[in-house]
Short mmCIF file of C-alpha atoms in Angstrom, two decimals:
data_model
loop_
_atom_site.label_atom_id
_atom_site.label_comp_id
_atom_site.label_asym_id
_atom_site.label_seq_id
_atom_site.Cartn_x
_atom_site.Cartn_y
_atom_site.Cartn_z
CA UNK A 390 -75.61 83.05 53.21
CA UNK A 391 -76.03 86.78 51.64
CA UNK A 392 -72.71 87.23 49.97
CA UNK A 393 -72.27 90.94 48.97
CA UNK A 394 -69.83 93.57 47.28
CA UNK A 395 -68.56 96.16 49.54
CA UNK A 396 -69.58 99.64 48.54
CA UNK A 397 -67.57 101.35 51.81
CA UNK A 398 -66.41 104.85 50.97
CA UNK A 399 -63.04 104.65 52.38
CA UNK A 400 -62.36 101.35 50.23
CA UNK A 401 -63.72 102.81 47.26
CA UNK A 402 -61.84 106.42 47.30
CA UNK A 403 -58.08 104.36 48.13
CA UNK A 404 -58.76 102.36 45.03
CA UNK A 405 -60.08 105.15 42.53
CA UNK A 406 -57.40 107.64 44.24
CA UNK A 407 -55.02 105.10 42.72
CA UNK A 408 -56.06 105.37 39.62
CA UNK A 409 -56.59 108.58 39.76
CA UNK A 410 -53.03 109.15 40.69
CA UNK A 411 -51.88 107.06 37.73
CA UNK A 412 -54.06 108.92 35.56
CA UNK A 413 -53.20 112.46 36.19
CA UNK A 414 -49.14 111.65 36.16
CA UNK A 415 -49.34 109.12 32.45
CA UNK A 416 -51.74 112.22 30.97
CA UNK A 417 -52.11 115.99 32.15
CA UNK A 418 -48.57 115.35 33.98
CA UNK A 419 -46.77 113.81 31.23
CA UNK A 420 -44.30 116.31 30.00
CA UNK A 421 -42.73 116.43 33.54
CA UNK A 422 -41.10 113.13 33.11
CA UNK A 423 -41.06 112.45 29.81
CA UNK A 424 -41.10 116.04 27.77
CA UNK A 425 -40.33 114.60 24.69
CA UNK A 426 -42.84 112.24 24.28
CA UNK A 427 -40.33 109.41 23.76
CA UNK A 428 -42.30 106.83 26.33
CA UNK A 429 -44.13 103.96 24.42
CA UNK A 430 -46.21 101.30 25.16
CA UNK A 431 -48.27 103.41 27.40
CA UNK A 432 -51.62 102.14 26.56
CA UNK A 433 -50.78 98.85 27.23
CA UNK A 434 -49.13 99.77 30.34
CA UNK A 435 -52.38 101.76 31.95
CA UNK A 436 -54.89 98.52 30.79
CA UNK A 437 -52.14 96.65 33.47
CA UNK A 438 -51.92 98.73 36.11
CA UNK A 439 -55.78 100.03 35.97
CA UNK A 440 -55.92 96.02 35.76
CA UNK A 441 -54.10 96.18 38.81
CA UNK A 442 -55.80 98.04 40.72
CA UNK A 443 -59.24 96.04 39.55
CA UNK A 444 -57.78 93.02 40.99
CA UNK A 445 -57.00 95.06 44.21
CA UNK A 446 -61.40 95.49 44.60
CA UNK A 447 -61.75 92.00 43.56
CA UNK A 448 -59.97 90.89 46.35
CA UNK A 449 -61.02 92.60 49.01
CA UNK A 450 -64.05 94.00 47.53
CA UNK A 451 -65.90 90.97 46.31
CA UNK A 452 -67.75 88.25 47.71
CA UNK A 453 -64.12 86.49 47.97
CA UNK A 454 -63.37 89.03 51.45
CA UNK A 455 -66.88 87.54 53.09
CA UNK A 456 -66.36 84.05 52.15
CA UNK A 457 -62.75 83.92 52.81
CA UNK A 458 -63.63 85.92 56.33
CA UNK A 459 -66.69 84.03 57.27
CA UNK A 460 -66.83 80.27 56.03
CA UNK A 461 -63.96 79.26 53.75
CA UNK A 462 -60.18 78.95 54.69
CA UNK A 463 -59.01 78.21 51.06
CA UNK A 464 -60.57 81.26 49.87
CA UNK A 465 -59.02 83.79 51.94
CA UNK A 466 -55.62 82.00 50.73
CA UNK A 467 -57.03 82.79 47.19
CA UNK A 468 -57.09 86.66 48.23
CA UNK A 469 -54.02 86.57 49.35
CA UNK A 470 -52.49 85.02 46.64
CA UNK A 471 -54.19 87.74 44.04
CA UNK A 472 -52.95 90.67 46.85
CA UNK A 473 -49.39 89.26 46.81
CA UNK A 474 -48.40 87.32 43.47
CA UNK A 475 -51.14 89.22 40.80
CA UNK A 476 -51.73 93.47 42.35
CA UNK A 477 -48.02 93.63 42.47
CA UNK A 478 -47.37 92.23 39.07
CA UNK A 479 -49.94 93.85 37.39
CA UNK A 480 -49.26 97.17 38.69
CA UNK A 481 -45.32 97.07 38.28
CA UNK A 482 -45.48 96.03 34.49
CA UNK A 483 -47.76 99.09 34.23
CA UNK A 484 -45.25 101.98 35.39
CA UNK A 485 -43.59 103.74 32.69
CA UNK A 486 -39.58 103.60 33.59
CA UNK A 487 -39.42 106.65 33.47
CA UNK A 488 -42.03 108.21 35.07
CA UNK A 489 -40.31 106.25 38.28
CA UNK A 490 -36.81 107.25 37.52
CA UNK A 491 -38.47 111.11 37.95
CA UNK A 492 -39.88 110.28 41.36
CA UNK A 493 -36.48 108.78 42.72
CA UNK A 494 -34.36 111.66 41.39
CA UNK A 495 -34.64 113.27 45.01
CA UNK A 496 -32.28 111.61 47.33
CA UNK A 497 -34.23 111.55 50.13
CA UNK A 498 -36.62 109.00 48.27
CA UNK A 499 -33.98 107.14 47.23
CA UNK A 500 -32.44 107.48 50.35
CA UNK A 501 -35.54 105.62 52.10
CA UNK A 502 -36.34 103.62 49.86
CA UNK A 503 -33.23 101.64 48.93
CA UNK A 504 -32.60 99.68 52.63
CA UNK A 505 -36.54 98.58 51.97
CA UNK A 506 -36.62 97.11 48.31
CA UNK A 507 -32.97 95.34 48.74
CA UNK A 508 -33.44 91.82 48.51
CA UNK A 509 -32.35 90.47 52.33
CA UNK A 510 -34.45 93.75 53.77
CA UNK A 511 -37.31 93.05 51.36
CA UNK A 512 -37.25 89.20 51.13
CA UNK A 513 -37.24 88.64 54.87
CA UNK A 514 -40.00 91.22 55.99
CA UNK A 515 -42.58 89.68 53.39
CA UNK A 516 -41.71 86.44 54.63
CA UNK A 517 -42.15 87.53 58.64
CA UNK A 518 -44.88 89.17 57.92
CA UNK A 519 -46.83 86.51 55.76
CA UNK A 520 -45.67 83.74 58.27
CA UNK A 521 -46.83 85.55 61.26
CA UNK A 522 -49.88 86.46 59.89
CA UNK A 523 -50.36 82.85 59.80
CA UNK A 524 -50.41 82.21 63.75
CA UNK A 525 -53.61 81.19 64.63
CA UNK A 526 -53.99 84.05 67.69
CA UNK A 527 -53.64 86.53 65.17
CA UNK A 528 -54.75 85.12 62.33
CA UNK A 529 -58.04 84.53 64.82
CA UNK A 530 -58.15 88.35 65.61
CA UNK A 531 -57.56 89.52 61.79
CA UNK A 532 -60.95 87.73 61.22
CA UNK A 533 -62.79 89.51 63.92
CA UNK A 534 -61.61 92.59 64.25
CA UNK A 535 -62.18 94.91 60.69
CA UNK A 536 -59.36 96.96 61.62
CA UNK A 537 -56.85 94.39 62.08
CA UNK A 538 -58.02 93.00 58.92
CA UNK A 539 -57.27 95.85 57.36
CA UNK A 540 -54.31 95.88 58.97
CA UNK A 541 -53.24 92.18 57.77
CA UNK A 542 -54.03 93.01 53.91
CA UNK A 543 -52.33 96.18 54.02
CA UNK A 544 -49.36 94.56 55.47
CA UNK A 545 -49.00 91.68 53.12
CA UNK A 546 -49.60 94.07 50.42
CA UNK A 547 -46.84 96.39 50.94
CA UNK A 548 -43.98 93.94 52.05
CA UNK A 549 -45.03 92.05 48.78
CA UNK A 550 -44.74 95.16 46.59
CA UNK A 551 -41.26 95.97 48.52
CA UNK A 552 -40.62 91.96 47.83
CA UNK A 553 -41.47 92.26 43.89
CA UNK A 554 -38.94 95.29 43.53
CA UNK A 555 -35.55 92.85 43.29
CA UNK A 556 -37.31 91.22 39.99
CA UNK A 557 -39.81 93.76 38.82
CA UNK A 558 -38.44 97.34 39.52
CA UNK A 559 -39.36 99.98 37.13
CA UNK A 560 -36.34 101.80 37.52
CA UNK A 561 -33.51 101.27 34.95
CA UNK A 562 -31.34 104.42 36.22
CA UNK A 563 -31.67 104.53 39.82
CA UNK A 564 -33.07 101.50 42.04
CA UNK A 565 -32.93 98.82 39.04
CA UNK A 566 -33.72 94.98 39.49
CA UNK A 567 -31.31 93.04 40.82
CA UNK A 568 -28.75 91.26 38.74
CA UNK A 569 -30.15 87.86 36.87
CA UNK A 570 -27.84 85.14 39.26
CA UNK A 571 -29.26 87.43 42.45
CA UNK A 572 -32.89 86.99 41.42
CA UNK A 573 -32.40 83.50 40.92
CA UNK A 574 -31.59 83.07 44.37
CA UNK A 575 -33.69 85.45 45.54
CA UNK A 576 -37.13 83.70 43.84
CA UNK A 577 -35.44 80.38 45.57
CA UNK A 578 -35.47 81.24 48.73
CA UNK A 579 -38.45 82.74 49.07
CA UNK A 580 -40.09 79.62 47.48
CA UNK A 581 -37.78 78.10 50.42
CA UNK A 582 -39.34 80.87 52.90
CA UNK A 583 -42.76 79.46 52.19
CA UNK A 584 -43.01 75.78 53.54
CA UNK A 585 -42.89 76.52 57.16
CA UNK A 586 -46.55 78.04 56.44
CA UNK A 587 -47.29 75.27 54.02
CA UNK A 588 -45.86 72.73 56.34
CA UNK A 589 -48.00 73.82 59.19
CA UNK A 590 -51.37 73.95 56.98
CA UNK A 591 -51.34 71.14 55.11
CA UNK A 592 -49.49 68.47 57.46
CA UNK A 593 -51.55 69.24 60.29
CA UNK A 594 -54.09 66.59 61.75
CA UNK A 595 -56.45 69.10 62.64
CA UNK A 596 -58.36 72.57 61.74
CA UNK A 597 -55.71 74.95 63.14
CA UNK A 598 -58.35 78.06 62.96
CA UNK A 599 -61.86 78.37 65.19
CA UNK A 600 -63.47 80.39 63.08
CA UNK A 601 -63.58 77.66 59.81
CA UNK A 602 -63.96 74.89 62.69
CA UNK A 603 -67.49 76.14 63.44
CA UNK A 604 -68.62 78.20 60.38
CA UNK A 605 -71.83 76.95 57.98
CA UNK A 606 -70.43 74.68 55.76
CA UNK A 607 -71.20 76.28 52.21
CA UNK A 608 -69.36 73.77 50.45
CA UNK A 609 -71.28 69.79 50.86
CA UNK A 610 -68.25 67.43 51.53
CA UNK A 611 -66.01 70.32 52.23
CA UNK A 612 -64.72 69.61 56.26
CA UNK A 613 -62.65 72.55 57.89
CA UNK A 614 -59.51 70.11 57.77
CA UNK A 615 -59.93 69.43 54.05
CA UNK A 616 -60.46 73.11 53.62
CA UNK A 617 -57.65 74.05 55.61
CA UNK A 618 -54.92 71.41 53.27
CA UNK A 619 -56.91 73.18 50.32
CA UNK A 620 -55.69 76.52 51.28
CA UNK A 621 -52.53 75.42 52.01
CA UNK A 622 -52.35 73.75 48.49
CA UNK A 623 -53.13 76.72 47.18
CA UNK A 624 -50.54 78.88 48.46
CA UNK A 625 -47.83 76.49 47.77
CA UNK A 626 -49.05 75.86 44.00
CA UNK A 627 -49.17 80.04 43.50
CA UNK A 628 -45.60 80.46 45.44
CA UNK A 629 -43.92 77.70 43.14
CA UNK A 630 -45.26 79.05 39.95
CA UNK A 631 -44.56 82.10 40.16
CA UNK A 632 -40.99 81.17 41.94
CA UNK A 633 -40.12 78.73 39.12
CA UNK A 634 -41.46 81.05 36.42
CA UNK A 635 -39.04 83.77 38.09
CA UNK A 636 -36.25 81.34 37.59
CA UNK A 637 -36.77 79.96 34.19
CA UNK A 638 -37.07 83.33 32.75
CA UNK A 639 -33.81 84.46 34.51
CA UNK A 640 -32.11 81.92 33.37
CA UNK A 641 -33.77 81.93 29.59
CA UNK A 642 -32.65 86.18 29.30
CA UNK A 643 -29.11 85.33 31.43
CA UNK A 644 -28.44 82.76 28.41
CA UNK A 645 -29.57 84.94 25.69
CA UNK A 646 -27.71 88.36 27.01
CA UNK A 647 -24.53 85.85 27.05
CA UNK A 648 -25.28 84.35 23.70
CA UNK A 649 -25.47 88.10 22.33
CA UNK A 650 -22.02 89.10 24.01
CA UNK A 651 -20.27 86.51 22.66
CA UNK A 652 -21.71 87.01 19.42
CA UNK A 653 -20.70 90.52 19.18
CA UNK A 654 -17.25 89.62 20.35
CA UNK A 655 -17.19 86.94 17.54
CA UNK A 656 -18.03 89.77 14.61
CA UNK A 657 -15.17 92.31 16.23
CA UNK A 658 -12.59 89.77 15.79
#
């Protein structure tokens, strides 16, 4: 087994183009969105969404794509799990509010954009698309065809930014996040939205996909079956903590916005 770090052009100008992007519009394009210089935090927020876009090239980048494409179920779940739960994440908390609020002034971004990031549009098309994904015909053809590969990531990468926007938009004036009960629901159900997948992975009494079925086994005492309740393991552990973290912390700033209401009620009467 030669594991190896792709060096392809085309992956290596998307990523740096994003950062590039990021770079130009949080320096040399600064005063456009925020001309007085009022924005603050900003260090912090390029060190997460440069961190971001890191992840992005460990996923796909590293050894993890050939081992997860070539001989290990559970650690393709692993790059999905950093393309879907950590990229997103990391790259949200690192937008300035308003340098988005200045890209969705025009209403024909806006426009667009708001049917995609609502939470029934958003929440169902990440969970179709992960699900399907899943189907071992083309889950099968993601692993040998590059393209469709390509295809799958890209895929599971936008519906899951589109997903994250309910709970992690950086909009405040425009497309906010959505309200603290909705996002409670919203992290439930797609926790919910998850165990068909899970279900089918880790219940099943045999290796679902060929391609782990006949591969080297790089990992002694490792069988494809055992691999394939690993992965599925996996997946559910990621999609509960981050669901339950979702939840806890909606209902920890729900409590303390209330608290503070009712305390400035109490000091006006």
């Amino acid at each position: 087994m030669q594991l190896h770090w792709h060096t392809e052009p085309f992956l290596l100008i998307a990523i740096l183009s994003i950062s590039w992007f990021y770079a130009i519009w949080t320096g040399p394009l600064r005063h456009r969105w925020d001309p007085s210089r009022l924005a603050t935090g900003l260090r912090l927020k390029a060190v997460s969404f440069h961190s971001g876009v890191l992840v992005i090239y460990l996923a796909v980048g590293s050894p993890i794509d050939q081992l997860g494409e070539d001989y290990l179920f559970f650690m393709h779940m692993v790059q999905h799990m950093l393309l879907i739960y950590v990229v997103p994440v990391l790259m949200y908390l690192g937008i300035p509010c308003a340098l988005m609020d200045h890209f969705l002034k025009s209403q024909t971004v806006r426009g667009v954009l708001k049917p995609l990031v609502h939470p029934v549009t958003a929440g169902m098309a990440f969970s179709v698309i992960y699900t399907g994904w899943h189907i071992p015909l083309l889950y099968e053809l993601a692993l040998q065809d590059k393209a469709i590969h390509i295809l799958e990531h890209a895929t599971m990468f936008l519906t899951a930014v589109l997903m994250w926007w309910a709970i992690l938009s950086p909009s405040r004036r425009y497309l906010p996040p959505a309200s603290y009960g909705v996002q409670i629901l919203y992290a439930f159900l797609l926790m919910v939205g998850q165990l068909p997948v899970f279900a089918f992975l880790s219940f099943a009494n045999v290796a679902i996909y060929e391609t782990y079925v006949w591969a080297p086994r790089v990992i002694p005492g490792l069988d494809p079956l055992n691999d394939q309740i690993l992965g599925g393991i996996i997946m559910k552990i990621f999609n509960m903590v981050v669901s339950l973290s979702i939840i806890s912390t909606c209902f920890y700033q729900w409590a303390s916005k209330d608290r503070q209401m009712m305390e400035l009620e109490l000091e006006k009467t």
